[in-house]
Amino acid sequence: MTDRQRRTVRLLLVVVAIGLAVTAVAAATPAGRTLVVEDADSGEQLLTTPVSDGTPVVLSYTHSVEKTPVHDIYVVRNDSLVMTGMEFQSYGWGLPARANVTRENGSFTFDPQGRYEELYVKPGRTAGHRLRVGNTSYDLVARSDAEGVRLHLTERSVLQNTLDTLDS
């Protein structure tokens, strides 16, 4: 092997070592919290989106009997989704008939108590389930093909976020 070939091999080894070091650091560096929506049965990730404390997460759907909109309102707090409100326009099956409900802007509202590490939802074509995270809205029915989903929070690394971005 010539001196030039040895230098080339050494340079290549240095570049590979630097690449591995950068990848290791990116894999170990937390990028922050992420809301994950995954298939409830297979665990396949259908959506990942960054969140932080205070990010609103709203599940909206049409009540199957009343045919009126319902909004379940959560906020990200630490590693949980905290339910901070529910808005609906008419009473029907599954809606809070005995809760301390107020009327605001034409809707009934109340503040249910609930802190969840995970939520399971069965998006329905009739209900038209949508998920709003911050200012971005997602069609849960289309993303899940109307199959059950699990929502939860996780810490993601810089590498995971980068790979997810490249996949999208």
Short mmCIF file of N, CA, C and O in Angstrom, two decimals, residues 1-18:
data_model
loop_
_atom_site.label_atom_id
_atom_site.label_comp_id
_atom_site.label_asym_id
_atom_site.label_seq_id
_atom_site.Cartn_x
_atom_site.Cartn_y
_atom_site.Cartn_z
N MET A 1 0.86 -1.17 0.00
CA MET A 1 0.00 0.00 0.00
C MET A 1 0.91 1.24 0.00
O MET A 1 1.84 1.33 0.78
N THR A 2 0.57 2.18 -0.83
CA THR A 2 1.38 3.40 -0.92
C THR A 2 1.04 4.34 0.22
O THR A 2 0.02 4.18 0.90
N ASP A 3 1.92 5.35 0.41
CA ASP A 3 1.66 6.36 1.45
C ASP A 3 0.35 7.10 1.18
O ASP A 3 -0.40 7.40 2.11
N ARG A 4 0.11 7.38 -0.06
CA ARG A 4 -1.12 8.10 -0.41
C ARG A 4 -2.36 7.26 -0.06
O ARG A 4 -3.34 7.77 0.46
N GLN A 5 -2.33 5.97 -0.34
CA GLN A 5 -3.45 5.09 -0.02
C GLN A 5 -3.65 5.00 1.50
O GLN A 5 -4.77 4.99 1.99
N ARG A 6 -2.52 4.95 2.27
CA ARG A 6 -2.62 4.90 3.73
C ARG A 6 -3.27 6.17 4.27
O ARG A 6 -4.09 6.11 5.17
N ARG A 7 -2.86 7.32 3.72
CA ARG A 7 -3.45 8.60 4.15
C ARG A 7 -4.95 8.63 3.84
O ARG A 7 -5.76 9.09 4.62
N THR A 8 -5.31 8.13 2.68
CA THR A 8 -6.72 8.09 2.28
C THR A 8 -7.52 7.19 3.23
O THR A 8 -8.61 7.54 3.67
N VAL A 9 -6.97 6.03 3.56
CA VAL A 9 -7.64 5.11 4.49
C VAL A 9 -7.78 5.76 5.87
O VAL A 9 -8.84 5.69 6.49
N ARG A 10 -6.69 6.42 6.35
CA ARG A 10 -6.76 7.10 7.65
C ARG A 10 -7.82 8.20 7.64
O ARG A 10 -8.59 8.33 8.59
N LEU A 11 -7.85 8.98 6.57
CA LEU A 11 -8.84 10.05 6.46
C LEU A 11 -10.25 9.46 6.46
O LEU A 11 -11.14 9.97 7.15
N LEU A 12 -10.44 8.40 5.73
CA LEU A 12 -11.75 7.73 5.69
C LEU A 12 -12.14 7.23 7.07
O LEU A 12 -13.28 7.40 7.52
N LEU A 13 -11.21 6.64 7.82
CA LEU A 13 -11.49 6.16 9.17
C LEU A 13 -11.84 7.32 10.11
O LEU A 13 -12.74 7.19 10.94
N VAL A 14 -11.15 8.44 9.97
CA VAL A 14 -11.45 9.62 10.79
C VAL A 14 -12.86 10.14 10.47
O VAL A 14 -13.63 10.44 11.37
N VAL A 15 -13.20 10.21 9.19
CA VAL A 15 -14.53 10.67 8.78
C VAL A 15 -15.61 9.73 9.33
O VAL A 15 -16.63 10.17 9.87
N VAL A 16 -15.39 8.42 9.23
CA VAL A 16 -16.35 7.44 9.76
C VAL A 16 -16.47 7.58 11.27
O VAL A 16 -17.58 7.57 11.83
N ALA A 17 -15.36 7.75 11.97
CA ALA A 17 -15.38 7.91 13.43
C ALA A 17 -16.14 9.17 13.83
O ALA A 17 -16.95 9.15 14.77
N ILE A 18 -15.91 10.25 13.11
CA ILE A 18 -16.65 11.50 13.40
C ILE A 18 -18.13 11.30 13.14
O ILE A 18 -18.97 11.71 13.93
#
